Tab-separated table of C-alpha atoms (C1' of nucleotides) and ligand atoms in Angstrom:
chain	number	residue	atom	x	y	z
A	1	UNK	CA	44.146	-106.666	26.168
A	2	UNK	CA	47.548	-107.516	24.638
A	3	UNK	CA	50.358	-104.624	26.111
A	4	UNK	CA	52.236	-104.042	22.815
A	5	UNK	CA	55.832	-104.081	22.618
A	6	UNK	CA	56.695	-100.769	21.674
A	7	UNK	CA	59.824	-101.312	20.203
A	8	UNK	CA	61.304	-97.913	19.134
A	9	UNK	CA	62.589	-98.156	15.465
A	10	UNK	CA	65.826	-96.842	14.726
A	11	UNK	CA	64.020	-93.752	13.210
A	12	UNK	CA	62.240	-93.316	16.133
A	13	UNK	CA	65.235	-92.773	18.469
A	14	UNK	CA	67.238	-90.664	16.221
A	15	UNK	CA	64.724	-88.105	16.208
A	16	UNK	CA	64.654	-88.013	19.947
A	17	UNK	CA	68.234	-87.950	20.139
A	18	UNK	CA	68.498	-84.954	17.706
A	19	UNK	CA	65.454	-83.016	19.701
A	20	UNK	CA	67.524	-83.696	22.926
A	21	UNK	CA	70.146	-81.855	21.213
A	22	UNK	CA	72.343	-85.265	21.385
A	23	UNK	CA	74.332	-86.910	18.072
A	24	UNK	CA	72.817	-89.757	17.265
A	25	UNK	CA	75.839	-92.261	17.452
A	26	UNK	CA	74.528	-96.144	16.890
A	27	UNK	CA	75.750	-96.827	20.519
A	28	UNK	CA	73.161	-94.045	21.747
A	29	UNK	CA	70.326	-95.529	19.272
A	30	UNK	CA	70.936	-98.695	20.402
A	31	UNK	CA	70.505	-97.918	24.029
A	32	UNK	CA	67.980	-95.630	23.514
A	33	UNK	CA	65.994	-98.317	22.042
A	34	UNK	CA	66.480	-100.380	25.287
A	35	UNK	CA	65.724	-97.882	27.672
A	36	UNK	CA	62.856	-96.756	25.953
A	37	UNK	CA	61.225	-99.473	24.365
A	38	UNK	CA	58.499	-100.591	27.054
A	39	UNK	CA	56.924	-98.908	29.762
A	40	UNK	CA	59.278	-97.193	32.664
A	41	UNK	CA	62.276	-98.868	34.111
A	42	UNK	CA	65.244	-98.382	36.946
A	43	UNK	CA	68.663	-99.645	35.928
A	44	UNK	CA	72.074	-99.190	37.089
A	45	UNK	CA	74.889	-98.881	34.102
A	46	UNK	CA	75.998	-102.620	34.568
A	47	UNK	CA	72.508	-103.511	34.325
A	48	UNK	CA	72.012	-101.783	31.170
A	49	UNK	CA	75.803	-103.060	29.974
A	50	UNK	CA	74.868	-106.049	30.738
A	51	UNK	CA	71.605	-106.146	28.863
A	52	UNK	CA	73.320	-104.664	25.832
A	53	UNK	CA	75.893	-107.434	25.911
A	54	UNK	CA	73.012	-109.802	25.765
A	55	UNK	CA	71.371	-108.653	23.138
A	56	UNK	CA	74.669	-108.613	20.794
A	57	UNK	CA	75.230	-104.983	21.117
A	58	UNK	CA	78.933	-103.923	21.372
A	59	UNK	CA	79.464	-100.878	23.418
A	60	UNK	CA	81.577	-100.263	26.251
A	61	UNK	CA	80.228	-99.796	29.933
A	62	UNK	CA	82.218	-96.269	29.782
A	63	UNK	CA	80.171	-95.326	27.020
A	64	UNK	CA	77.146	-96.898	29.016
A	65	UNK	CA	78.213	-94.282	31.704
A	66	UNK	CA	78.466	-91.155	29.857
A	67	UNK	CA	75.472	-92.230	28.013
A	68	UNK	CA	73.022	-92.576	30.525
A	69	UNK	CA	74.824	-88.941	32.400
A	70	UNK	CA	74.291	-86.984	29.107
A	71	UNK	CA	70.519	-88.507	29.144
A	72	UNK	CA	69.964	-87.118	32.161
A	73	UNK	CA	71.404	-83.956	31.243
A	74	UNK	CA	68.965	-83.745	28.600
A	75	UNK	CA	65.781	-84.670	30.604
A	76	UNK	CA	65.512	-87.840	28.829
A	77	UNK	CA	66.226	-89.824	32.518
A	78	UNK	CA	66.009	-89.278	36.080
A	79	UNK	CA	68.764	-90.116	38.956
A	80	UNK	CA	67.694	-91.492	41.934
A	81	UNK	CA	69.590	-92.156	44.955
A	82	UNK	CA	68.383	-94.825	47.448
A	83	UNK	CA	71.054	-96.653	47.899
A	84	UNK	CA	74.848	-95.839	48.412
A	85	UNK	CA	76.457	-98.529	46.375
A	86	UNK	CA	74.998	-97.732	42.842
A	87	UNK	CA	73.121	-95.141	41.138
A	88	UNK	CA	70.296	-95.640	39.645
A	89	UNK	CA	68.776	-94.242	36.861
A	90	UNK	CA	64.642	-93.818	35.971
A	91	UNK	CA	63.274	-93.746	32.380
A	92	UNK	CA	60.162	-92.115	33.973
A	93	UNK	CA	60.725	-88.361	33.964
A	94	UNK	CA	57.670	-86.740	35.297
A	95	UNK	CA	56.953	-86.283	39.137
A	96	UNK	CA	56.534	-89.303	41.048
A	97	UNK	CA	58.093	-91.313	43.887
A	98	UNK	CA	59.412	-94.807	44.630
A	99	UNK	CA	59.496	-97.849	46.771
A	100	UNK	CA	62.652	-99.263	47.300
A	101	UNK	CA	62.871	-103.082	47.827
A	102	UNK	CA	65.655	-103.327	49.966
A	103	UNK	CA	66.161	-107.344	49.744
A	104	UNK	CA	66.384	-107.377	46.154
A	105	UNK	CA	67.784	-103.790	45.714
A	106	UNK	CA	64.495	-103.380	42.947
A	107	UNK	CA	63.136	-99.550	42.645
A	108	UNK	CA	59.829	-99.021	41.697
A	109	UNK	CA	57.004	-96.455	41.114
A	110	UNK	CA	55.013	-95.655	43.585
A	111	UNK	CA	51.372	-95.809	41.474
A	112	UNK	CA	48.252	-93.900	42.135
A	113	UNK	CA	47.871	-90.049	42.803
A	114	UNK	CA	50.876	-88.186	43.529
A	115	UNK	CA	52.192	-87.786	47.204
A	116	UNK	CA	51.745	-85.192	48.957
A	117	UNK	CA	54.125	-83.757	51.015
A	118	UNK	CA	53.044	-81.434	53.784
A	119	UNK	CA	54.341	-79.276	55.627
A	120	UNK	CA	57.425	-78.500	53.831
A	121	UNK	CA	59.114	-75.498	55.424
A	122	UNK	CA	60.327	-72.613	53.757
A	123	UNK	CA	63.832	-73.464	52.408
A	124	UNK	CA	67.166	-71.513	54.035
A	125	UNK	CA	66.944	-68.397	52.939
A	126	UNK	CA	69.369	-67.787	49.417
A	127	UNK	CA	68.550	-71.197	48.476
A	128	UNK	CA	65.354	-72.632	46.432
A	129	UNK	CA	63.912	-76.207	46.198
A	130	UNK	CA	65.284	-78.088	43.411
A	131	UNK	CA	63.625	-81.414	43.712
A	132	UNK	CA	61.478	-82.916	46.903
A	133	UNK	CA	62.326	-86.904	46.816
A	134	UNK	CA	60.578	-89.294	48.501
A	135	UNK	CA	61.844	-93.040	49.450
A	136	UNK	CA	59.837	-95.555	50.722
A	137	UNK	CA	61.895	-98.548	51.937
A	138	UNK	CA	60.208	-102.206	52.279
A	139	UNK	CA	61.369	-105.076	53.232
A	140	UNK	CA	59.891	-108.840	52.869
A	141	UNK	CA	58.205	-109.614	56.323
B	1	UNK	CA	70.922	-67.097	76.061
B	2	UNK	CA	74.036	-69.077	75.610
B	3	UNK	CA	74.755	-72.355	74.540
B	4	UNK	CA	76.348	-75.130	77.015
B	5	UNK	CA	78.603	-77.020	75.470
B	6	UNK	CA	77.408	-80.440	76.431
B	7	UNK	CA	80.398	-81.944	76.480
B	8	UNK	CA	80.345	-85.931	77.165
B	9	UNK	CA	82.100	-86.886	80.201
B	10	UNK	CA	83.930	-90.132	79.500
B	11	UNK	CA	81.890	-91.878	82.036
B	12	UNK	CA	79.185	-90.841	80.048
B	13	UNK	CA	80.266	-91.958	76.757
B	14	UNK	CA	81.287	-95.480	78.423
B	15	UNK	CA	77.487	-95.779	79.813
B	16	UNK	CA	75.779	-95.405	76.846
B	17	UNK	CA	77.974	-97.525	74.872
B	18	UNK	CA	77.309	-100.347	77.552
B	19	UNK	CA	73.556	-100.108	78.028
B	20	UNK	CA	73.938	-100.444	73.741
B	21	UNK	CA	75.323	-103.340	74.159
B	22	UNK	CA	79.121	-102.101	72.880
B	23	UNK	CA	82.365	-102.385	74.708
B	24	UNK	CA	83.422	-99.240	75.288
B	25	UNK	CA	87.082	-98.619	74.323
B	26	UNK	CA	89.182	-95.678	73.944
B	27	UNK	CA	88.287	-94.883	70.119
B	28	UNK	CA	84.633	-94.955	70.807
B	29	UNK	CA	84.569	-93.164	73.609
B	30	UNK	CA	86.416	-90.814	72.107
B	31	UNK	CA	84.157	-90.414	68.521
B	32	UNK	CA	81.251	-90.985	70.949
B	33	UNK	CA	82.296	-87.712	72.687
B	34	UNK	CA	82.762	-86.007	69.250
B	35	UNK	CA	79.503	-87.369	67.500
B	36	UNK	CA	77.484	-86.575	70.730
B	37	UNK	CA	78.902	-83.385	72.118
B	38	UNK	CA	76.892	-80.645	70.886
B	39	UNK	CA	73.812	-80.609	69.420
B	40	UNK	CA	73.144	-82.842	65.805
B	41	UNK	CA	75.282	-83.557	63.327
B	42	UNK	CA	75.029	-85.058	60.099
B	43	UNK	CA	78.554	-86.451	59.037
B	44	UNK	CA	80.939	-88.582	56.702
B	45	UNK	CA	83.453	-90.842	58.119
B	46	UNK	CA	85.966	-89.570	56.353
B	47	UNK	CA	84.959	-85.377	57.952
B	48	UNK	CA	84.644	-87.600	61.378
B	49	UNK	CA	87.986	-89.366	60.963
B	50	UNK	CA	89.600	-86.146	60.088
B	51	UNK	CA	88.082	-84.012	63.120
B	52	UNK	CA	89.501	-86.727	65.450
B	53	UNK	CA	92.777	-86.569	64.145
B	54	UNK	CA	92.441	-82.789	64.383
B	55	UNK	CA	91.563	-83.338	68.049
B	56	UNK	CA	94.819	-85.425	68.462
B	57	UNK	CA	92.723	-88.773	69.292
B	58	UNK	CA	94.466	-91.802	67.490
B	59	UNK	CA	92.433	-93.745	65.789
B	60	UNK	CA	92.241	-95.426	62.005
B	61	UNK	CA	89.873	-94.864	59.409
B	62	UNK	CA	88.720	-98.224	59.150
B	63	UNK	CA	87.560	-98.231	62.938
B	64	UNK	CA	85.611	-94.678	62.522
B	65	UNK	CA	83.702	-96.950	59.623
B	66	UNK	CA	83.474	-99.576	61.699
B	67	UNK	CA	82.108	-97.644	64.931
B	68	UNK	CA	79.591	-95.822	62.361
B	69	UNK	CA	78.403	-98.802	61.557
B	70	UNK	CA	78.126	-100.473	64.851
B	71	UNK	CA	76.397	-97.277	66.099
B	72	UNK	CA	73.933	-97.259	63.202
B	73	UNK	CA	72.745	-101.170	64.362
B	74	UNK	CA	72.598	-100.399	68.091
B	75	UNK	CA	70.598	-97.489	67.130
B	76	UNK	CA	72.945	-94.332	68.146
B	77	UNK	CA	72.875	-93.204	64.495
B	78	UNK	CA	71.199	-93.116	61.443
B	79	UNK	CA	72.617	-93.527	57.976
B	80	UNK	CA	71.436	-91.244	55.003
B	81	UNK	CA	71.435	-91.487	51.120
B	82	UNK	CA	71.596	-88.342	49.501
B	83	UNK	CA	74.628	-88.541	47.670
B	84	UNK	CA	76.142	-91.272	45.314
B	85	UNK	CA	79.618	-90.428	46.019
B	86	UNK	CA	79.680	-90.784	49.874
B	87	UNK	CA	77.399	-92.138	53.468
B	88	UNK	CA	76.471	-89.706	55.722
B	89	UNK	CA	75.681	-90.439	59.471
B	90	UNK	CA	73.148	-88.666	61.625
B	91	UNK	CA	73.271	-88.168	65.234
B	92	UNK	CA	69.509	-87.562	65.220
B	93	UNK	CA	68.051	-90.405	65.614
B	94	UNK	CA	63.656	-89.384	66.296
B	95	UNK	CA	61.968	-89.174	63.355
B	96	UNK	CA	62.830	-85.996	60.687
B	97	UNK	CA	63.704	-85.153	57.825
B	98	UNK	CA	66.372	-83.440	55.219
B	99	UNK	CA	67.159	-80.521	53.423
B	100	UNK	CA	70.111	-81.523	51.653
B	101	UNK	CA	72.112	-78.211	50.066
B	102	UNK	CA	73.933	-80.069	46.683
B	103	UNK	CA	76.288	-77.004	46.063
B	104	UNK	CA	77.844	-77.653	49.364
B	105	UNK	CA	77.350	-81.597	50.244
B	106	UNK	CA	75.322	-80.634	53.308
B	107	UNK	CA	72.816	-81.872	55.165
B	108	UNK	CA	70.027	-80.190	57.573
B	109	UNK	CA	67.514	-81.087	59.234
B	110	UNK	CA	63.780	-79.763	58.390
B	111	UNK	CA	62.663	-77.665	61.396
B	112	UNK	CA	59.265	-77.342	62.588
B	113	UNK	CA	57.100	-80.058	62.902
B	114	UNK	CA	57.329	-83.096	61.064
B	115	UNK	CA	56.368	-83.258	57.307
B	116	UNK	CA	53.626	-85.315	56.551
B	117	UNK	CA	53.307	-88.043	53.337
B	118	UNK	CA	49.914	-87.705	52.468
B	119	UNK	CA	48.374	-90.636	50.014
B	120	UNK	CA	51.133	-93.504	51.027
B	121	UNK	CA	49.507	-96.520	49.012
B	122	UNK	CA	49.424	-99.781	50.545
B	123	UNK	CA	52.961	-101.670	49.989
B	124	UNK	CA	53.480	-104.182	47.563
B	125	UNK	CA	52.502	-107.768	48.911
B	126	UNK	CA	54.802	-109.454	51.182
B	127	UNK	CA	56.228	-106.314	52.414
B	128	UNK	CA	56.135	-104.196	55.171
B	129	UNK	CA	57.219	-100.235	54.907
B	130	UNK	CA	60.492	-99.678	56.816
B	131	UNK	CA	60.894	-95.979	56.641
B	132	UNK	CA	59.889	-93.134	54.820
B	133	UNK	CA	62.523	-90.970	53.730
B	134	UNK	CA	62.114	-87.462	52.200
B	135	UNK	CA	64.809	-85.501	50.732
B	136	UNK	CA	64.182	-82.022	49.863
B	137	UNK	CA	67.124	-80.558	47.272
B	138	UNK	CA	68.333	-76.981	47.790
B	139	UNK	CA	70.755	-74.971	45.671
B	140	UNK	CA	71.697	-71.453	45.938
B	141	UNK	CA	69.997	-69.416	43.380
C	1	DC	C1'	96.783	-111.581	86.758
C	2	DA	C1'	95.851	-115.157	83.055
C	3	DA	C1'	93.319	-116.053	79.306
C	4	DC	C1'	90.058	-115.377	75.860
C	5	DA	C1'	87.011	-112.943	73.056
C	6	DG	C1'	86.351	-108.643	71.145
C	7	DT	C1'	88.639	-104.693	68.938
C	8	DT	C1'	91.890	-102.096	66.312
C	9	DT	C1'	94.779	-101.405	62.497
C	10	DA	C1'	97.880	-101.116	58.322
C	11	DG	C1'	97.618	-102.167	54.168
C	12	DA	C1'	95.678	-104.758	50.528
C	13	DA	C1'	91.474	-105.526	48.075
C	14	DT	C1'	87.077	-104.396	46.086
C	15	DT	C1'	83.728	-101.841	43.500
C	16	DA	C1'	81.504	-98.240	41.315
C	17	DT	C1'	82.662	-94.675	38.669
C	18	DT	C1'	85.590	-91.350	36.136
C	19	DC	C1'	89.524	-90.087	33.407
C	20	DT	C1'	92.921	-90.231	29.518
C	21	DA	C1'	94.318	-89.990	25.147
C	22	DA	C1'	94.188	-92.483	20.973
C	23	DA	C1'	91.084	-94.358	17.439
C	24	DT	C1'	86.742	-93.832	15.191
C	25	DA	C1'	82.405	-92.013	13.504
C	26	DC	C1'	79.174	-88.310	12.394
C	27	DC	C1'	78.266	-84.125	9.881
C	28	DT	C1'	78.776	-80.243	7.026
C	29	DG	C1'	80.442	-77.362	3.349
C	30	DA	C1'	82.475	-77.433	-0.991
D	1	DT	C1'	80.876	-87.527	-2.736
D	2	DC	C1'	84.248	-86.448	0.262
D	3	DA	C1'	87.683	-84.002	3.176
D	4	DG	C1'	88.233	-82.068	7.369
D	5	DG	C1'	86.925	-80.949	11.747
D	6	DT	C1'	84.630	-82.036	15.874
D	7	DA	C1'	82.102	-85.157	18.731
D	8	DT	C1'	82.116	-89.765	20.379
D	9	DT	C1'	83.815	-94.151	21.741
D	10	DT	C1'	86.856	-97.033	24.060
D	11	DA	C1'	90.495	-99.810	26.567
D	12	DG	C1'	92.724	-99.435	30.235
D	13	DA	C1'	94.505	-96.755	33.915
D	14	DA	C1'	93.132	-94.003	37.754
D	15	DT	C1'	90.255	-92.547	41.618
D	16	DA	C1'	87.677	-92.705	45.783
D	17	DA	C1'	84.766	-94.640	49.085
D	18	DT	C1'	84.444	-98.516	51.534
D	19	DT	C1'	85.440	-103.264	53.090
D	20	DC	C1'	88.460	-107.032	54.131
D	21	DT	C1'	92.413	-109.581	56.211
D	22	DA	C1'	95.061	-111.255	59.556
D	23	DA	C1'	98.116	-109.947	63.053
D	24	DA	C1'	98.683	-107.093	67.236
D	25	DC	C1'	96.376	-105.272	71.096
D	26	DT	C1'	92.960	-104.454	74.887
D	27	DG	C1'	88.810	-104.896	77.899
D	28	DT	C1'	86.618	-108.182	80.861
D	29	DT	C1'	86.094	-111.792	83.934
D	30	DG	C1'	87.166	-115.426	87.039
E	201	MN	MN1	80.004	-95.710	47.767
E	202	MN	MN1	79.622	-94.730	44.391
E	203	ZN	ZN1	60.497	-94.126	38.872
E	204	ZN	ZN1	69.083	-85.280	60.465
DNA sequence: CAACAGTTTAGAATTATTCTAAATACCTGA
DNA sequence: TCAGGTATTTAGAATAATTCTAAACTGTTG
């Protein structure tokens, strides 16, 4: 039971650019081919700079930024704050939640059936529920 | 039905600094008396830093962070991520959780009783679940 | 009250992120 | 195919929250 690498070919992103309504530049092919290319991840922009970097890919980390901002504008990634020094940002766009590894500062999907959260209370009136997060924090013991 | 202002005495303020293990001085007694007066609150240290110079109490921004801080450790506070841009610090410190209203940057706490996580999985190996933290999103509509 | 450790502070430093405005790259219509 | 126009990229400056530094000050204790 081999997990193949699902490398996205060029092809491949362009057409999900263009149905995200997004110009595909070769800076936004190239890191939607990283993002995208195997199973769900959480990175920060200097994570995914950095990455690009390493794999020979020249694009700058402002570009990284407004990239991975316009991504989530399109639905294409998910923002999730857990921690107030650096954003980070979730290839995995459909409802879940997350674990967040405090030591290592490591986000990751809470597996299994959804959560449920009870009891939620009506929300103040003139106002609707956008989004219901939930954070689990862990440590090493 | 009104409310009584439950203002902090000073002697107050020094107490339960001591019996947390902090020496009380004049700047925390004095945010202590603004954080603790009245009711929760759920604040940044710059909006504490600038009600305390609105109050006419001298103190720097660097010691409100500080005093956040050293209140968070011994327990006084709590600090919440809902917001990449800025910390906010909340004088409730029992269990509960947030609405947090992203048009206007603030936070309240869900009434009633508590919300309930239903299907938790076990945490990963090695670790031990710190705190569960839910964060329901408003926005006006 | 002396003396020391703990605290405060101004200002510099740090860090993540955003902004600017100039150069470059896509895209479309001819 | 290409010119022209607009969107994108980028280096570097700017911003904003927060932390650090090291010198001055203050609470505590004997
Ligand atoms: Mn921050
Ligand atoms: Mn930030
Ligand atoms: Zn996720
Ligand atoms: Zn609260």
């Amino acid at each position: 039971m081999r997990r193949k690498p699902k490398e996205l070919t060029n092809e491949t992103a362009t057409a999900r650019l263009r149905q995200a309504g997004l110009r595909p530049t070769r800076q936004r092919n190239e890191l939607a081919k990283l993002l995208f290319r195997n199973g769900h991840r959480h990175l920060t922009a200097e994570a995914l700079h950095g990455e690009a970097v390493a794999e020979g890919i020249k694009v700058s980390l402002a570009t990284v930024y407004n990239t991975l901002h316009q991504f989530t504008q399109a639905g294409l990634l998910l923002q999730v704050v857990v921690d107030p020094t650096r954003s980070y940002f979730d290839t995995n766009t459909v409802y879940h939640q997350h674990f967040y590894h405090e030591d290592e500062g490591i986000l990751t999907d809470i597996p299994g059936p959804d959560i449920a959260v009870d009891g939620l209370p009506t929300p103040p009136p003139g106002t609707e529920i956008k989004r219901v997060d939930v954070v689990v924090r862990v440590r090493k013991h």
